[in-house]
XYZ file of C-alpha atoms in Angstrom:
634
model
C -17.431 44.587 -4.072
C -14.030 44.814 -5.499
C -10.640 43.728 -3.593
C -8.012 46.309 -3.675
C -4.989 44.701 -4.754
C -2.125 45.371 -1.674
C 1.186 46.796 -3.245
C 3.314 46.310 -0.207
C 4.696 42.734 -0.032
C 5.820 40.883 2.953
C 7.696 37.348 3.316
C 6.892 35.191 6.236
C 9.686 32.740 5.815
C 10.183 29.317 8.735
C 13.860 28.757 9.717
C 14.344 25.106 10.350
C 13.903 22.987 7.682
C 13.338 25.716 5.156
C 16.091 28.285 5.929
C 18.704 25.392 7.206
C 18.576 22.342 5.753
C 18.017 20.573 9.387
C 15.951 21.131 12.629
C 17.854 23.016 14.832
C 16.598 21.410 18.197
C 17.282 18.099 16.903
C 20.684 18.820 15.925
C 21.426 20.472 18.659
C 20.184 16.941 20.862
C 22.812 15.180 18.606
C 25.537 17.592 19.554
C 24.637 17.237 23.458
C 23.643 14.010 23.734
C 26.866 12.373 21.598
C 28.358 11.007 24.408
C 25.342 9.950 26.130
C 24.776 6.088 26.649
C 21.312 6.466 25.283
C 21.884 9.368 23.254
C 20.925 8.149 20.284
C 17.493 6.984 21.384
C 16.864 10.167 23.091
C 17.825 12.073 20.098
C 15.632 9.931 18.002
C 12.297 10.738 20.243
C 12.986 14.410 19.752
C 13.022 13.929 16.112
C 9.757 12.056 16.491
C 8.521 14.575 18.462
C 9.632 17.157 15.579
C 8.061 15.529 12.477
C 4.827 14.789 14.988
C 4.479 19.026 15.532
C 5.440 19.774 12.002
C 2.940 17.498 10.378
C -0.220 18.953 12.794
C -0.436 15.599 14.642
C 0.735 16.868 17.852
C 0.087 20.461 19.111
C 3.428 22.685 18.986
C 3.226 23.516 23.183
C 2.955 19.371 23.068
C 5.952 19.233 20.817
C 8.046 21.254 22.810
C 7.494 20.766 26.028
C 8.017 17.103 24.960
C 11.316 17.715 23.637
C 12.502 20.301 26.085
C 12.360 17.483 28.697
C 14.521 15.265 27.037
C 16.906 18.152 25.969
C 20.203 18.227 28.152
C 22.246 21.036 26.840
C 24.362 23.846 27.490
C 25.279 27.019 26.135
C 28.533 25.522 24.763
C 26.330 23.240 22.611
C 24.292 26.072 21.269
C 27.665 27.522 19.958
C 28.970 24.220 18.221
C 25.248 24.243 16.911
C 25.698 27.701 15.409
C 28.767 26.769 13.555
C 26.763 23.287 12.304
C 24.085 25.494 10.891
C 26.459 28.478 8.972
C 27.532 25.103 7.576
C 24.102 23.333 6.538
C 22.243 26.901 5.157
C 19.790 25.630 2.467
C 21.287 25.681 -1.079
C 18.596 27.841 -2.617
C 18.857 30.395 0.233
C 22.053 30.500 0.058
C 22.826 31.522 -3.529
C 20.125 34.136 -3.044
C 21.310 36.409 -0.711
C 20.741 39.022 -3.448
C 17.078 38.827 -2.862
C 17.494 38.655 1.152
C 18.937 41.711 1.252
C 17.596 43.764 -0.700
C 14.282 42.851 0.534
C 15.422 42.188 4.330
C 12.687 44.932 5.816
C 9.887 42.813 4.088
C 11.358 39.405 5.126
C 10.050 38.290 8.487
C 11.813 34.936 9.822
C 8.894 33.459 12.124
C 10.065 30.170 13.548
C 8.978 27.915 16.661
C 12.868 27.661 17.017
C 15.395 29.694 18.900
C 16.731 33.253 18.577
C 19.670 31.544 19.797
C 21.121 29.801 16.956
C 18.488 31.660 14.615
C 19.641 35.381 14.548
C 23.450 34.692 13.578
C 22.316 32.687 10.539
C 19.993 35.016 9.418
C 22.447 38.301 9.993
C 24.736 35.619 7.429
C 21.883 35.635 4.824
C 21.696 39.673 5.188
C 18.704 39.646 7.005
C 17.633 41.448 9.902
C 17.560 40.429 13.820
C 14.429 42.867 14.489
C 12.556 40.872 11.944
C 13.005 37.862 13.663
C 10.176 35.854 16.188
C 10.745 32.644 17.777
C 11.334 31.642 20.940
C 14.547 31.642 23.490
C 16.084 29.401 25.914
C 16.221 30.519 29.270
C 20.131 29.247 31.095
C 21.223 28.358 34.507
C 24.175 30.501 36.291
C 26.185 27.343 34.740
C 25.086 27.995 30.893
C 23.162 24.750 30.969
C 19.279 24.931 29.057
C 16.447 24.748 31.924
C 13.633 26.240 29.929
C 11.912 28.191 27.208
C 9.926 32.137 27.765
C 6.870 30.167 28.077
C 5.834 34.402 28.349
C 6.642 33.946 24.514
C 3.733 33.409 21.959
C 5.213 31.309 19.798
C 6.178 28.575 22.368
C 2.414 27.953 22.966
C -0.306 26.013 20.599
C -1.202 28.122 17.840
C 1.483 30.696 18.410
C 2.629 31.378 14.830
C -1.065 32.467 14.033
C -1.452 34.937 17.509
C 2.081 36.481 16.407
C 1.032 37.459 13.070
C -2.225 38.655 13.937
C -0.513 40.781 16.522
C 1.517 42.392 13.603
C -1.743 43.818 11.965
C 0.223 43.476 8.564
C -1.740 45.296 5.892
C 0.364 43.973 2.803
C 0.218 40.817 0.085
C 1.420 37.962 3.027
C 3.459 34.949 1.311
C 4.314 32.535 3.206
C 6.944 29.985 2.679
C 7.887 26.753 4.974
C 7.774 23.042 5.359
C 5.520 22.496 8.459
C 2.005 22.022 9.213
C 2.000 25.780 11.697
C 3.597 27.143 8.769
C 0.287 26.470 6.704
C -2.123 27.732 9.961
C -0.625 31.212 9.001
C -2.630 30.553 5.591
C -5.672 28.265 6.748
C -6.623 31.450 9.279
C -6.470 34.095 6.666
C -3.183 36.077 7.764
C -1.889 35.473 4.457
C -2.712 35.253 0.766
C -0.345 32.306 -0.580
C 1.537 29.467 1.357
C 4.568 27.538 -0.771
C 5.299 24.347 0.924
C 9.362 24.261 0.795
C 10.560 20.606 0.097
C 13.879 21.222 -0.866
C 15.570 19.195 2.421
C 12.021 17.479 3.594
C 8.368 16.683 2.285
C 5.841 16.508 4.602
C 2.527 15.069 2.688
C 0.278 16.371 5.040
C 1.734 19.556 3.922
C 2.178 19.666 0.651
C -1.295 18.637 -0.011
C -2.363 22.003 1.623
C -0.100 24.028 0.080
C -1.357 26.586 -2.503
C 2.104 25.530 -4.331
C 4.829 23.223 -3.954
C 8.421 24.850 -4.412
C 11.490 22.602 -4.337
C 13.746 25.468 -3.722
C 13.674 29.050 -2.902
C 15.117 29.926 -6.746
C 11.487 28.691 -7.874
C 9.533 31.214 -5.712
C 11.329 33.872 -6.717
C 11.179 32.701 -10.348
C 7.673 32.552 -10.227
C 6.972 36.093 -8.392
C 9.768 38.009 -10.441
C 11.423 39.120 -7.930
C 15.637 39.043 -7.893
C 17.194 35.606 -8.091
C 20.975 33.939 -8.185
C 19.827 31.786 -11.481
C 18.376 32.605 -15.001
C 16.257 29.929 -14.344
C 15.260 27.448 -11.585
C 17.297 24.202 -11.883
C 14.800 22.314 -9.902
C 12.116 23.337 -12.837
C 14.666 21.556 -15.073
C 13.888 18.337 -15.969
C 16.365 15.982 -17.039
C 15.924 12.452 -18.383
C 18.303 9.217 -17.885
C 17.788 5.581 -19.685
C 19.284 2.752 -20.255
C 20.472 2.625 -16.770
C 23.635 4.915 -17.160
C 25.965 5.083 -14.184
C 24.963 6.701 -11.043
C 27.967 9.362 -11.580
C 25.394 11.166 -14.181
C 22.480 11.022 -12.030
C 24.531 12.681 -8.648
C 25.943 15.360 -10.913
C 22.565 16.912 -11.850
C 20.968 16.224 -8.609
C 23.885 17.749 -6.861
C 22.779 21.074 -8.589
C 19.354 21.011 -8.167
C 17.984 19.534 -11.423
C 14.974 16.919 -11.223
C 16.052 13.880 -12.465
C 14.206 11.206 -13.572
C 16.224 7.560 -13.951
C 15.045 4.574 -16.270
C 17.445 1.101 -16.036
C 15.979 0.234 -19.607
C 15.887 1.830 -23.214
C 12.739 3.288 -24.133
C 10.766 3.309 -27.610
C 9.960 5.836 -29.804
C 5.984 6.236 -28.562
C 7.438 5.996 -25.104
C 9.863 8.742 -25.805
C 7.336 10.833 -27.738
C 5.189 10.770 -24.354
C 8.576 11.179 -21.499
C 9.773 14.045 -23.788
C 7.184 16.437 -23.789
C 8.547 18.634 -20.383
C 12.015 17.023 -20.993
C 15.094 19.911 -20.986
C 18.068 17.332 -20.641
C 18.086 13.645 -21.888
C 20.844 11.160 -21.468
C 20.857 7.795 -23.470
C 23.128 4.931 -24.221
C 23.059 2.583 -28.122
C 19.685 1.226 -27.295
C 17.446 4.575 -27.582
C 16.595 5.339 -30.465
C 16.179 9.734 -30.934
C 14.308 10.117 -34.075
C 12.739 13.233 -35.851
C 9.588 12.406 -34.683
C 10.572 12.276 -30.966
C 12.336 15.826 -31.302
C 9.635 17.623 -32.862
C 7.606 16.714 -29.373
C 10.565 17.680 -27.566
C 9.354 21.517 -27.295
C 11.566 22.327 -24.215
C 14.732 19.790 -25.072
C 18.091 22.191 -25.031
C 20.216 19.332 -25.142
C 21.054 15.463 -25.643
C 24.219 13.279 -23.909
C 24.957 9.858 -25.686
C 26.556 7.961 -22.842
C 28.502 6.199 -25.474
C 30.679 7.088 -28.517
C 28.293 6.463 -31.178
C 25.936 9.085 -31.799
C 23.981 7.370 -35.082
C 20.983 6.706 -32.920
C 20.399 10.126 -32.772
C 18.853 12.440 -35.703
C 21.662 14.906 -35.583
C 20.588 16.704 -38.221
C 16.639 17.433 -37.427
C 18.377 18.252 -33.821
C 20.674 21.283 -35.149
C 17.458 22.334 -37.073
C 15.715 22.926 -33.855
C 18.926 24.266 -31.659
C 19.411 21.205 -29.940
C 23.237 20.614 -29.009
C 24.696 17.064 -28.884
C 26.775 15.427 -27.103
C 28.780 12.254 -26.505
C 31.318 10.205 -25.071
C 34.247 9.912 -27.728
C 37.190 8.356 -25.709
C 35.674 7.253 -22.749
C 35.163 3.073 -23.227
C 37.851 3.144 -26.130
C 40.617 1.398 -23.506
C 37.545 -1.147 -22.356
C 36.677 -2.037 -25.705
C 40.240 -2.445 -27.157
C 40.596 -5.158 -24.238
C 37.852 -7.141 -24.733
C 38.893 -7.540 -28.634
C 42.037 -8.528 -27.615
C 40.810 -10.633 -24.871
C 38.237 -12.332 -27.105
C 40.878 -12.873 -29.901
C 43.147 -14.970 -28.170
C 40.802 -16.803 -26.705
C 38.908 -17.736 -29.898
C 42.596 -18.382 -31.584
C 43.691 -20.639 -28.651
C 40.194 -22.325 -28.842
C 39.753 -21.694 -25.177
C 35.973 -21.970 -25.167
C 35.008 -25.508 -26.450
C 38.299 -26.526 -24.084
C 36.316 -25.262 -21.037
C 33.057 -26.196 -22.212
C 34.457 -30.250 -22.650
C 36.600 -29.376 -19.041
C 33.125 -28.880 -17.632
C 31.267 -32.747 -19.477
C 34.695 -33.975 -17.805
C 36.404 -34.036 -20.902
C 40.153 -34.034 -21.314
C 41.352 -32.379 -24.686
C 45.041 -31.953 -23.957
C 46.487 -31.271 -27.723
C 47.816 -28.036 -29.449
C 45.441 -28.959 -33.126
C 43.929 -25.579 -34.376
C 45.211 -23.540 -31.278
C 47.612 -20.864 -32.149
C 49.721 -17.561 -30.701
C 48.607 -14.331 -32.019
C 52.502 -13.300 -32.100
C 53.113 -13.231 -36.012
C 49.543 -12.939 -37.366
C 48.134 -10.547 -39.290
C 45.183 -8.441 -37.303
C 43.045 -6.488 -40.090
C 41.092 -3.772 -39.231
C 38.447 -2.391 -40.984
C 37.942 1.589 -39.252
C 40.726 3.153 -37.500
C 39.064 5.768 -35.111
C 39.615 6.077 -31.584
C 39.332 2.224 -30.794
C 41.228 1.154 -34.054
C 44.273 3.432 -33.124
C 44.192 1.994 -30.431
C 44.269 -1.447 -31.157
C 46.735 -0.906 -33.335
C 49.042 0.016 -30.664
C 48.376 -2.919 -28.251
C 48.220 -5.370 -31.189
C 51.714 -4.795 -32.320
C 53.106 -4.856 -28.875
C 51.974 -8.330 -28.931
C 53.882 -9.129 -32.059
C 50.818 -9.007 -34.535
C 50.998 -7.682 -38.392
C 48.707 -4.479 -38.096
C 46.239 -3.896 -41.590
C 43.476 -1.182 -41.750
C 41.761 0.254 -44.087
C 38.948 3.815 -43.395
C 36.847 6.021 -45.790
C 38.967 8.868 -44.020
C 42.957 9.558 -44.963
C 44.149 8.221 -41.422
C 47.982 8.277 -40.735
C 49.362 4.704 -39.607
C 50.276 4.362 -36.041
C 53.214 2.362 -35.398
C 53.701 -0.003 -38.110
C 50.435 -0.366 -39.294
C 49.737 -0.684 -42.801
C 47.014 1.463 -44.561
C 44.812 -0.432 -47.286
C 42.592 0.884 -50.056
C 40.037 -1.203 -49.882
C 38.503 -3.482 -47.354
C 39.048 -6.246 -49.552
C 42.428 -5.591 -49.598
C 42.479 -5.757 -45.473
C 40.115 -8.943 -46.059
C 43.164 -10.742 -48.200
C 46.025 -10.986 -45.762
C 44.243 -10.792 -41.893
C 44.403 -13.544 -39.955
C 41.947 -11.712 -37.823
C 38.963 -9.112 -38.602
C 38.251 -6.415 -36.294
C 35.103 -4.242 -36.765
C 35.278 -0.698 -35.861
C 33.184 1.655 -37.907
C 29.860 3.332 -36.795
C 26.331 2.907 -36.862
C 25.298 4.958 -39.997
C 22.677 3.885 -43.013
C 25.437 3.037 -45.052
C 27.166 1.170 -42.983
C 23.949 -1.480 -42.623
C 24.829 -4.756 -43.747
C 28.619 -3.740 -44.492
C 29.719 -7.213 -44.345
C 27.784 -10.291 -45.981
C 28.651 -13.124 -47.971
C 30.417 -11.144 -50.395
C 33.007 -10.172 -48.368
C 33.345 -13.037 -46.171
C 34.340 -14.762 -48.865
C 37.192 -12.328 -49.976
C 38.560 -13.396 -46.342
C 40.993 -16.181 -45.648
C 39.593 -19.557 -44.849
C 39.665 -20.065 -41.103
C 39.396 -16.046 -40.131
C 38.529 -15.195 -36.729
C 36.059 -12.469 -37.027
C 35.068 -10.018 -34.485
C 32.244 -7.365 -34.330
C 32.244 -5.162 -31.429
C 31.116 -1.662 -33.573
C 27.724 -2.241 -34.343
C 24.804 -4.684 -34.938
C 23.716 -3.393 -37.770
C 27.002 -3.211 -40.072
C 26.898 -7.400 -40.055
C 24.620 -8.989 -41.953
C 23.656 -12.128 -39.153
C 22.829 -15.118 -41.493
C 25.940 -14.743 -43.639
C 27.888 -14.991 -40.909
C 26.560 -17.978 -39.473
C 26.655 -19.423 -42.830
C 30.604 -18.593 -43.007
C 30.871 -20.396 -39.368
C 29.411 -23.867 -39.974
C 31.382 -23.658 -43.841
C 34.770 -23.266 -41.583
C 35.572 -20.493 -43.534
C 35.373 -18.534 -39.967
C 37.687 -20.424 -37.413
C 35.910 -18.273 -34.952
C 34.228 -15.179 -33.855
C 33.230 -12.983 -31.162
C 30.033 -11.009 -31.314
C 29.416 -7.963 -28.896
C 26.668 -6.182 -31.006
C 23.342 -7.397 -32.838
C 20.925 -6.128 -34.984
C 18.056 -6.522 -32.341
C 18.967 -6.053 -28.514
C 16.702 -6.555 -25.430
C 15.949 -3.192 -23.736
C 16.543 -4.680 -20.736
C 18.156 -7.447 -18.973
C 15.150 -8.982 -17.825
C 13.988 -9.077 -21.312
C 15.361 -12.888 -23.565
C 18.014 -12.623 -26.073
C 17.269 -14.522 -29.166
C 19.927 -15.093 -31.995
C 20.914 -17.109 -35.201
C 24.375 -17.392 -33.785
C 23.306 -18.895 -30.132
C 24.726 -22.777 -29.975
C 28.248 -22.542 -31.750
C 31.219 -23.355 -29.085
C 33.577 -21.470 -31.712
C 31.856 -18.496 -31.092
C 31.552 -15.656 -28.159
C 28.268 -13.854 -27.707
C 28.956 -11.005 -24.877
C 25.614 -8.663 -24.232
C 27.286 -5.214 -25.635
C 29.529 -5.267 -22.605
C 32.443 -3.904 -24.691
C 32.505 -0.506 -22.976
C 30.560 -1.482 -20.009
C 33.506 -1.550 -16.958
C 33.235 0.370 -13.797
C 36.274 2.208 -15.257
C 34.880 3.327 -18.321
C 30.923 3.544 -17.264
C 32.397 6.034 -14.580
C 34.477 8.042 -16.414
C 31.272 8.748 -19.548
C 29.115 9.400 -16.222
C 31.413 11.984 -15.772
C 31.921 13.301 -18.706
C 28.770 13.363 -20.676
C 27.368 15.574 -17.607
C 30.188 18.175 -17.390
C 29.349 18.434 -21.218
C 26.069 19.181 -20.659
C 26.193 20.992 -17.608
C 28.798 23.423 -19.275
C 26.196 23.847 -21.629
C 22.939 24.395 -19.973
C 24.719 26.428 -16.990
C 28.051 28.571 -19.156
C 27.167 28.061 -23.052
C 29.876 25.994 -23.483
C 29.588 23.559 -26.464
C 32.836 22.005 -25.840
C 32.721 18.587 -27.214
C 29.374 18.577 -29.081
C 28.634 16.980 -32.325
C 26.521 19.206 -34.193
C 27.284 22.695 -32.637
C 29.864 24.874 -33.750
C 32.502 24.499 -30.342
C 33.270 27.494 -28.027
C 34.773 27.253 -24.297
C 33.690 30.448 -22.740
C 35.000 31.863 -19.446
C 33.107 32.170 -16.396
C 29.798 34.407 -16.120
C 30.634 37.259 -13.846
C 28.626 40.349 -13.072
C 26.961 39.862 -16.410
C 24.164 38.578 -18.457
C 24.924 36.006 -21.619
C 22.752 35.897 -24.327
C 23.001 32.377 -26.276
C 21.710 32.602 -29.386
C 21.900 29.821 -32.147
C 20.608 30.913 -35.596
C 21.341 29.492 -39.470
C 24.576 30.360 -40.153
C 23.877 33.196 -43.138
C 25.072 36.201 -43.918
C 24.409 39.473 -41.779
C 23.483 37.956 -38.310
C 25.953 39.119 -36.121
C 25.045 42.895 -37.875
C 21.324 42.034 -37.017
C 22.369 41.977 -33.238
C 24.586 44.508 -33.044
C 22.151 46.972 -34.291
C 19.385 45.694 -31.867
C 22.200 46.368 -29.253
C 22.608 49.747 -30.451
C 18.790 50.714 -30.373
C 18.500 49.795 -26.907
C 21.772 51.211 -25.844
C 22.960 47.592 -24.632
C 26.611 47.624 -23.024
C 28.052 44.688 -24.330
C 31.043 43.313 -22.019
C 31.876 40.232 -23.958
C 31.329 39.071 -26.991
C 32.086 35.027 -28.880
C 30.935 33.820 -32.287
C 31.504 30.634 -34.031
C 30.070 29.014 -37.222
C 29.892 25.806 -39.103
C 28.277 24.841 -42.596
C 24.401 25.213 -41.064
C 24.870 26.480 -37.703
C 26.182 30.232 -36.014
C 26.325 30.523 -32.026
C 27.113 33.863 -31.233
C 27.392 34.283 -27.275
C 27.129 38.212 -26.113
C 27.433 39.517 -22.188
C 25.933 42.245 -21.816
C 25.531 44.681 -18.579
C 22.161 43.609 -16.187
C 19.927 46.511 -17.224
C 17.616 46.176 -20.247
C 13.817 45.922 -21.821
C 11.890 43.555 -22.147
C 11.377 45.165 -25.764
C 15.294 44.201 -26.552
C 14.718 40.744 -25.944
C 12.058 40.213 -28.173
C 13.612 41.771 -30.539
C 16.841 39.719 -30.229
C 14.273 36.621 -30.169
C 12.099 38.426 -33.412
C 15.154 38.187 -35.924
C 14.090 35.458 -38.460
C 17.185 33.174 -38.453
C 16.699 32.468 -34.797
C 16.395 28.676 -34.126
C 16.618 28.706 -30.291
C 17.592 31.816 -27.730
C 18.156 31.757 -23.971
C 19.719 34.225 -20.866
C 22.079 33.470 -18.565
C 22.650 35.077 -15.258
């Protein structure tokens, strides 16, 4: 016997819980009960009594007559309530009035609420007040709450199951809500699919009954095709955080509905290779490591924040390849950094350290032998980016000589000399400041070479990278004396975590400061990369925008509006942007708006386009053969 399939569709939806983000008896207890001696306690019962109904361990007559005695309100209350709940409408069911409306005869809002507080919410959403069932309360001449229609189904055991079976509904039944009644609906056969909705609560009892789990109403719609406020589901986006970032990053994607997953330590490449796999967004630090291999098993990765300035741990190149934008932090720890170099600098000139450490063996040391002002020395700098400039500027404020020297033509800041050569730097600093980046041929930058181009009794200081500083030639150049002193912020081989031990050649000397790659980490500068990193990439995954990435050609687009926005990254070659425009034409596409930009391997060409169209055009957009990576935005 075959099943005819039912064309019709109807939507059972629950109210509290799913449609607000709150149960509306228990907030409406709060609101009476708020300057009640006991109130709180009270209010807490109900909410027992609530979660006891909703996850099936209590019958829902049990429930409410329960909570009904403890209730002490009044009509006034059920108006504040109102107000509270136009306030608290789920997210999700909010930005999808679009659906509601247009399918507002198929949506029925059956609820073992209140028509009270219910009906003006839902007339908000664009629903309708005939397609509502739930209960009501029944008032006193004075407006206070005596009692519920007990006459009414749904205020007895098992009423959400009599109602619907009273509404003989011959149509394709979804239902969609957080409680255990919700499920009954289902479990009875009155309809064909229940969605357990956890996007304000999860109820374990019912989730593991549901036919599917749905985190918010955008994923429902996304997986029935029907009309939504997003191109795709945030909450279906999965975005991964290491190397314990600050929390900044992790509330702005879960403030939009992304799922976010948070590690405090780095992770390895087979670890990576395995996290990656259903990975859209991933945020690292210095200590994660993004190689080829890990992006070719990134198959849904659209996009990469380093939580830092550097971006050398990343493989920029095999990320463009696969339309993979990157981003970073460029200015964010520069101020934090410059400090602790300066910081470090005059206490390893003053020979603070082995002062303090003899202070502490009760050893007085009061004499002025090998402890010097920076005013009048000569501070060499070898890089003058971001950090360097900066230095530059603070350095010579305190009275220092400033020398740099950089593979790129940088104008001098200030005073500051340019050199040709690091040796030439090397010659005439009383003090050596690091500031280059990570990359191949930076590795092992400095050995015993150049250390011995530098003055005898240096101070040295490496807060760029490990790598750049090859570790046994320095501590060879601090027991000679040719190095007075240095201060170390970066090493070749770093812990993952801080549980983990930190082993190095340069551990024992009192001359020299070992910090644990602390120079950008200050609540001030971890804050301010938590910010920005994730307005980056949200501007990205949610607008297009590639302000501020590394390896994508940069375009700040306006606002969406009343339009869909093709992104589509391709190798930058002739004859592209002719390509679309004829696919365009074919299909009679409106275009609205229109951006392209280009660099040496890359074009992103951004088109809005009016809503209507095939799905023919966009496999054709996605069949041209320079395509690396295409997505919609609506």
């Amino acid at each position: 016997m075959v099943t005819a399939i039912k064309e019709k569709k109807i939507f059972i939806i629950d109210f509290d819980s799913t449609i607000t983000k709150v149960e509306g008896l228990d907030q409406l207890a709060a609101i009476a009960l708020a300057q009640s001696h006991d109130g709180d306690k009270i209010v807490q019962q109900i909410k027992e009594l609530t979660d006891a109904g909703m996850n099936g361990e209590l019958s829902l007559s049990e429930s409410l007559s329960k909570r009904m005695s403890l209730l002490n309100a009044n009509k006034k209350h059920v108006d504040i309530l109102i107000n509270f709940l136009l306030k608290n409408i789920s997210d999700s069911f909010e930005r999808n009035k679009k659906f509601l409306t247009e399918y507002a005869d198929q949506i029925l809002v059956v609820s073992s609420g209140f028509k009270d507080f219910i009906i003006p919410v839902i007339e908000h959403l664009g629903l309708k007040a005939k397609n509502v069932y739930a209960n009501t309360f029944i008032y006193n001449e004075n407006g206070d709450i005596i009692g519920v229609d007990n006459a009414n189904v749904l205020s007895q055991t098992g009423g959400k199951i009599n109602l619907v079976k009273s509404l003989n509904l011959d149509a394709h039944v979804s239902v969609i809500g957080d409680g255990f009644t919700d499920f009954e609906i289902k479990q009875n056969g009155l309809a064909d699919r229940f969605y357990a909705f956890v996007e304000n609560v999860e109820r374990q009892k019912v989730v593991e009954v549901a036919d599917f789990t749905i985190k918010t109403l955008d994923e429902f719609l996304f997986y029935n095709q029907l009309p939504r406020g997003q191109s795709y589901p945030k909450s279906l986006i999965k975005v991964l955080l290491l190397e314990n970032v600050h929390p900044a990053a992790v509330e702005a994607f879960e403030s939009q509905g992304f799922d976010v997953e948070f590690h405090k330590g780095a992770m390895d490449e087979d670890e990576l290779i395995e996290k990656i796999k259903d990975v859209s967004i991933i945020g690292i630090r210095s200590k994660t490591t993004i190689t080829k291999k890990v992006i070719e098993n990134a198959d849904k990765l659209l996009a990469i924040g380093a939580f830092c300035i550097g971006t050398n741990q990343i493989d920029i190149k095999t990320a463009s390849d696969r339309g993979i934008a990157v981003f970073n932090a460029p200015y964010s720890n520069t101020r934090s950094v410059v400090e602790l170099v300066i910081g470090e600098m005059i206490m390893l000139i003053r020979k603070v350290f082995p002062k303090s450490s003899g202070m502490h063996k009760g050893i007085w040391d009061k004499s002025a032998n090998h402890s010097f002002e920076v005013r009048g020395k000569k501070l060499g700098m070898i890089g003058y980016g971001h950090i360097g400039t900066q230095l530059s500027v603070i350095g010579e404020a305190l009275g220092m000589e400033i020398y740099f020297y950089d593979i790129v033509d940088k104008m001098p800041i200030g005073n500051a000399k340019k050199c040709r050569s690091m040796e030439e730097v090397f010659k005439v600093a009383d003090v050596v400041s690091m500031h280059i980046d990570g990359r191949r041929e930076n590795t092992n930058l400095i050995g015993e070479k150049e250390f011995a181009q530098m003055k005898d009794g240096v101070i040295f200081m490496n807060l760029a990278r490990g790598s750049v500083v090859e570790i046994p030639a320095l501590v060879s150049a601090i027991k000679s004396g040719k190095i007075h002193g240095a201060g170390v912020d970066v090493f070749p081989e770093e812990p993952k975590t801080n549980s983990d031990p930190f082993v190095s050649e340069l551990m024992g000397f009192d001359n020299v400061i070992l910090t644990p790659h602390i120079g950008g980490s200050t609540e001030e500068a971890q804050q301010g990369i938590g910010t920005y990193v994730p307005e980056r990439l949200l501007e990205y995954i949610n607008n297009g925008s590639t302000t501020g990435s590394v390896n994508f050609p940069e375009l700040t687009l306006p606002l969406l509006q009343n339009s869909h926005r093709l992104l589509h990254v391709h190798k930058n070659v002739p004859g592209i942007l002719a390509k679309l425009n004829n696919i365009f034409a074919k299909h009679n596409i409106n275009i609205t708006g229109q951006y392209l930009k280009t660099d040496e391997t890359l074009g992103y060409v951004i088109v809005d386009i009016e809503k209507s169209y095939s799905r023919e055009f966009v496999q054709d957009i996605k069949g041209i053969d320079e395509t690396i990576k295409f997505r919609m935005l609506f």
